[in-house]
PDB file of C-alpha atoms in Angstrom:
ATOM      1  CA  UNK A 166     -58.107  53.973 109.069  1.00  0.00           C
ATOM      2  CA  UNK A 167     -58.590  55.299 112.651  1.00  0.00           C
ATOM      3  CA  UNK A 168     -61.864  57.144 113.088  1.00  0.00           C
ATOM      4  CA  UNK A 169     -62.151  60.801 114.345  1.00  0.00           C
ATOM      5  CA  UNK A 170     -63.013  59.208 117.668  1.00  0.00           C
ATOM      6  CA  UNK A 171     -59.968  57.120 117.709  1.00  0.00           C
ATOM      7  CA  UNK A 172     -57.688  60.144 117.068  1.00  0.00           C
ATOM      8  CA  UNK A 173     -59.525  62.003 120.037  1.00  0.00           C
ATOM      9  CA  UNK A 174     -59.106  58.840 122.197  1.00  0.00           C
ATOM     10  CA  UNK A 175     -54.950  58.994 121.372  1.00  0.00           C
ATOM     11  CA  UNK A 176     -55.386  62.922 122.582  1.00  0.00           C
ATOM     12  CA  UNK A 177     -57.052  61.715 125.895  1.00  0.00           C
ATOM     13  CA  UNK A 178     -54.881  58.702 126.447  1.00  0.00           C
ATOM     14  CA  UNK A 179     -51.684  58.815 124.601  1.00  0.00           C
ATOM     15  CA  UNK A 180     -49.334  61.133 126.665  1.00  0.00           C
ATOM     16  CA  UNK A 181     -48.477  63.161 123.462  1.00  0.00           C
ATOM     17  CA  UNK A 182     -46.759  60.559 121.786  1.00  0.00           C
ATOM     18  CA  UNK A 183     -46.090  61.045 118.179  1.00  0.00           C
ATOM     19  CA  UNK A 184     -48.281  59.065 115.585  1.00  0.00           C
ATOM     20  CA  UNK A 185     -47.461  58.496 112.028  1.00  0.00           C
ATOM     21  CA  UNK A 186     -49.791  58.656 109.211  1.00  0.00           C
ATOM     22  CA  UNK A 187     -49.092  55.149 108.480  1.00  0.00           C
ATOM     23  CA  UNK A 188     -49.802  54.071 112.144  1.00  0.00           C
ATOM     24  CA  UNK A 189     -53.052  56.059 111.802  1.00  0.00           C
ATOM     25  CA  UNK A 190     -53.865  54.291 108.610  1.00  0.00           C
ATOM     26  CA  UNK A 191     -54.108  57.529 106.737  1.00  0.00           C
ATOM     27  CA  UNK A 192     -51.055  57.712 104.544  1.00  0.00           C
ATOM     28  CA  UNK A 193     -52.574  56.337 101.417  1.00  0.00           C
ATOM     29  CA  UNK A 194     -55.472  58.557 101.674  1.00  0.00           C
ATOM     30  CA  UNK A 195     -53.208  61.758 102.485  1.00  0.00           C
ATOM     31  CA  UNK A 196     -51.051  60.503  99.468  1.00  0.00           C
ATOM     32  CA  UNK A 197     -54.064  60.371  97.006  1.00  0.00           C
ATOM     33  CA  UNK A 198     -55.249  63.730  98.119  1.00  0.00           C
ATOM     34  CA  UNK A 199     -51.973  65.425  97.371  1.00  0.00           C
ATOM     35  CA  UNK A 200     -51.768  63.740  93.930  1.00  0.00           C
ATOM     36  CA  UNK A 201     -55.563  64.224  92.885  1.00  0.00           C
ATOM     37  CA  UNK A 202     -57.688  66.374  95.296  1.00  0.00           C
ATOM     38  CA  UNK A 203     -57.978  69.764  93.332  1.00  0.00           C
ATOM     39  CA  UNK A 204     -60.234  71.183  96.313  1.00  0.00           C
ATOM     40  CA  UNK A 205     -57.160  71.406  98.646  1.00  0.00           C
ATOM     41  CA  UNK A 206     -55.462  74.250  96.758  1.00  0.00           C
ATOM     42  CA  UNK A 207     -57.009  77.981  96.761  1.00  0.00           C
ATOM     43  CA  UNK A 208     -57.530  78.261  93.150  1.00  0.00           C
ATOM     44  CA  UNK A 209     -59.005  74.823  92.866  1.00  0.00           C
ATOM     45  CA  UNK A 210     -57.342  74.640  89.505  1.00  0.00           C
ATOM     46  CA  UNK A 211     -54.875  71.897  90.112  1.00  0.00           C
ATOM     47  CA  UNK A 212     -53.718  69.267  92.994  1.00  0.00           C
ATOM     48  CA  UNK A 213     -50.920  69.912  95.341  1.00  0.00           C
ATOM     49  CA  UNK A 214     -48.550  67.697  93.272  1.00  0.00           C
ATOM     50  CA  UNK A 215     -49.352  69.356  89.684  1.00  0.00           C
ATOM     51  CA  UNK A 216     -48.804  72.754  91.436  1.00  0.00           C
ATOM     52  CA  UNK A 217     -45.479  71.345  92.520  1.00  0.00           C
ATOM     53  CA  UNK A 218     -44.674  70.050  89.055  1.00  0.00           C
ATOM     54  CA  UNK A 219     -45.542  73.463  87.733  1.00  0.00           C
ATOM     55  CA  UNK A 220     -42.775  74.887  90.213  1.00  0.00           C
ATOM     56  CA  UNK A 221     -40.292  72.345  89.131  1.00  0.00           C
ATOM     57  CA  UNK A 222     -40.696  73.067  85.699  1.00  0.00           C
ATOM     58  CA  UNK A 223     -39.717  76.756  86.543  1.00  0.00           C
ATOM     59  CA  UNK A 224     -36.406  75.659  88.644  1.00  0.00           C
ATOM     60  CA  UNK A 225     -37.905  75.570  91.907  1.00  0.00           C
ATOM     61  CA  UNK A 226     -37.135  72.058  93.333  1.00  0.00           C
ATOM     62  CA  UNK A 227     -38.376  72.644  96.948  1.00  0.00           C
ATOM     63  CA  UNK A 228     -41.569  73.569  98.618  1.00  0.00           C
ATOM     64  CA  UNK A 229     -43.377  73.991 101.942  1.00  0.00           C
ATOM     65  CA  UNK A 230     -46.950  75.100 102.400  1.00  0.00           C
ATOM     66  CA  UNK A 231     -50.007  74.351 104.906  1.00  0.00           C
ATOM     67  CA  UNK A 232     -53.180  73.000 103.720  1.00  0.00           C
ATOM     68  CA  UNK A 233     -56.536  72.395 105.170  1.00  0.00           C
ATOM     69  CA  UNK A 234     -57.262  68.787 105.023  1.00  0.00           C
ATOM     70  CA  UNK A 235     -60.465  68.740 107.131  1.00  0.00           C
ATOM     71  CA  UNK A 236     -62.381  67.772 103.966  1.00  0.00           C
ATOM     72  CA  UNK A 237     -60.026  64.631 103.594  1.00  0.00           C
ATOM     73  CA  UNK A 238     -60.080  63.704 107.359  1.00  0.00           C
ATOM     74  CA  UNK A 239     -62.048  65.954 109.909  1.00  0.00           C
ATOM     75  CA  UNK A 240     -59.640  65.859 112.544  1.00  0.00           C
ATOM     76  CA  UNK A 241     -56.698  66.834 110.082  1.00  0.00           C
ATOM     77  CA  UNK A 242     -56.513  70.685 110.142  1.00  0.00           C
ATOM     78  CA  UNK A 243     -53.533  72.507 108.736  1.00  0.00           C
ATOM     79  CA  UNK A 244     -51.336  69.876 107.390  1.00  0.00           C
ATOM     80  CA  UNK A 245     -47.946  71.354 106.385  1.00  0.00           C
ATOM     81  CA  UNK A 246     -46.451  69.580 103.505  1.00  0.00           C
ATOM     82  CA  UNK A 247     -42.908  69.989 102.249  1.00  0.00           C
ATOM     83  CA  UNK A 248     -41.388  68.306  99.257  1.00  0.00           C
ATOM     84  CA  UNK A 249     -37.958  68.039  97.368  1.00  0.00           C
ATOM     85  CA  UNK A 250     -37.781  66.721  93.551  1.00  0.00           C
ATOM     86  CA  UNK A 251     -34.478  64.743  92.494  1.00  0.00           C
ATOM     87  CA  UNK A 252     -34.409  64.473  88.873  1.00  0.00           C
ATOM     88  CA  UNK A 253     -34.230  66.092  85.521  1.00  0.00           C
ATOM     89  CA  UNK A 254     -36.383  68.808  83.607  1.00  0.00           C
ATOM     90  CA  UNK A 255     -35.760  68.891  79.882  1.00  0.00           C
ATOM     91  CA  UNK A 256     -37.279  71.042  77.306  1.00  0.00           C
ATOM     92  CA  UNK A 257     -39.387  69.396  74.604  1.00  0.00           C
ATOM     93  CA  UNK A 258     -39.618  70.763  70.789  1.00  0.00           C
ATOM     94  CA  UNK A 259     -43.428  71.750  71.256  1.00  0.00           C
ATOM     95  CA  UNK A 260     -42.670  74.189  74.316  1.00  0.00           C
ATOM     96  CA  UNK A 261     -43.627  71.761  76.999  1.00  0.00           C
ATOM     97  CA  UNK A 262     -41.112  70.268  79.606  1.00  0.00           C
ATOM     98  CA  UNK A 263     -40.335  66.609  80.239  1.00  0.00           C
ATOM     99  CA  UNK A 264     -40.195  66.035  84.060  1.00  0.00           C
ATOM    100  CA  UNK A 265     -38.585  62.839  85.229  1.00  0.00           C
ATOM    101  CA  UNK A 266     -37.627  61.866  88.827  1.00  0.00           C
ATOM    102  CA  UNK A 267     -39.144  61.673  92.277  1.00  0.00           C
ATOM    103  CA  UNK A 268     -40.646  64.071  94.693  1.00  0.00           C
ATOM    104  CA  UNK A 269     -40.149  63.264  98.302  1.00  0.00           C
ATOM    105  CA  UNK A 270     -42.947  64.466 100.642  1.00  0.00           C
ATOM    106  CA  UNK A 271     -42.937  65.099 104.302  1.00  0.00           C
ATOM    107  CA  UNK A 272     -46.254  65.767 106.278  1.00  0.00           C
ATOM    108  CA  UNK A 273     -46.838  67.151 109.510  1.00  0.00           C
ATOM    109  CA  UNK A 274     -49.938  68.357 111.707  1.00  0.00           C
ATOM    110  CA  UNK A 275     -50.592  68.690 115.178  1.00  0.00           C
ATOM    111  CA  UNK A 276     -53.751  67.232 116.909  1.00  0.00           C
ATOM    112  CA  UNK A 277     -54.616  69.792 119.622  1.00  0.00           C
ATOM    113  CA  UNK A 278     -57.367  71.913 120.735  1.00  0.00           C
ATOM    114  CA  UNK A 279     -60.029  69.599 119.736  1.00  0.00           C
ATOM    115  CA  UNK A 280     -62.742  72.028 121.114  1.00  0.00           C
ATOM    116  CA  UNK A 281     -62.163  75.108 119.001  1.00  0.00           C
ATOM    117  CA  UNK A 282     -61.520  73.132 115.602  1.00  0.00           C
ATOM    118  CA  UNK A 283     -62.230  76.355 113.509  1.00  0.00           C
ATOM    119  CA  UNK A 284     -59.861  78.260 115.859  1.00  0.00           C
ATOM    120  CA  UNK A 285     -62.190  80.999 116.991  1.00  0.00           C
ATOM    121  CA  UNK A 286     -60.201  81.342 120.015  1.00  0.00           C
ATOM    122  CA  UNK A 287     -56.676  82.318 119.887  1.00  0.00           C
ATOM    123  CA  UNK A 288     -54.180  79.596 121.094  1.00  0.00           C
ATOM    124  CA  UNK A 289     -54.611  76.199 122.252  1.00  0.00           C
ATOM    125  CA  UNK A 290     -56.757  74.734 125.061  1.00  0.00           C
ATOM    126  CA  UNK A 291     -56.042  71.252 126.004  1.00  0.00           C
ATOM    127  CA  UNK A 292     -57.971  70.748 129.471  1.00  0.00           C
ATOM    128  CA  UNK A 293     -58.348  67.056 129.238  1.00  0.00           C
ATOM    129  CA  UNK A 294     -55.711  65.743 126.885  1.00  0.00           C
ATOM    130  CA  UNK A 295     -52.266  66.089 125.496  1.00  0.00           C
ATOM    131  CA  UNK A 296     -51.583  67.262 122.033  1.00  0.00           C
ATOM    132  CA  UNK A 297     -49.395  64.743 119.576  1.00  0.00           C
ATOM    133  CA  UNK A 298     -47.969  65.213 116.666  1.00  0.00           C
ATOM    134  CA  UNK A 299     -48.648  63.614 113.342  1.00  0.00           C
ATOM    135  CA  UNK A 300     -46.145  62.938 110.771  1.00  0.00           C
ATOM    136  CA  UNK A 301     -45.665  60.969 107.541  1.00  0.00           C
ATOM    137  CA  UNK A 302     -43.059  60.704 104.305  1.00  0.00           C
ATOM    138  CA  UNK A 303     -43.511  59.208 101.009  1.00  0.00           C
ATOM    139  CA  UNK A 304     -41.814  59.483  97.721  1.00  0.00           C
ATOM    140  CA  UNK A 305     -43.667  59.751  94.232  1.00  0.00           C
ATOM    141  CA  UNK A 306     -42.208  59.078  90.968  1.00  0.00           C
ATOM    142  CA  UNK A 307     -42.789  61.551  88.256  1.00  0.00           C
ATOM    143  CA  UNK A 308     -42.133  60.889  84.475  1.00  0.00           C
ATOM    144  CA  UNK A 309     -44.091  62.812  81.956  1.00  0.00           C
ATOM    145  CA  UNK A 310     -44.517  65.918  79.884  1.00  0.00           C
ATOM    146  CA  UNK A 311     -46.036  69.031  81.073  1.00  0.00           C
TER     147      UNK A 311
END
């Protein structure tokens, strides 16, 4: 896993070339946070994945939203996560739903403005480096009663 300083060095010397979460050694950490970290959602009552499964049960098979990932990795800020479900949802006799299929996730962040991490000053200020995009994709299999 690249350290915060390693990621800053890419900003200083990387000429703005896009990096993937996999290249940065962060894909597994981000995937785990999406699946298990309830602290990333506003109400802290369910993980990002569980909230999406709840939407899937209601017929919404796509989503896109930004989340603050600084608690997962300090230099990851507002990570935009989009997802698309491909599968089936069936009603169970007990009123729950059986959800089976896969969720394809896409992740996007931009390493920029490292001197104003909490965005106290509007806009971006990059006097000595070049911002770069951080992207990633993964797929998660879902099969359960919810």
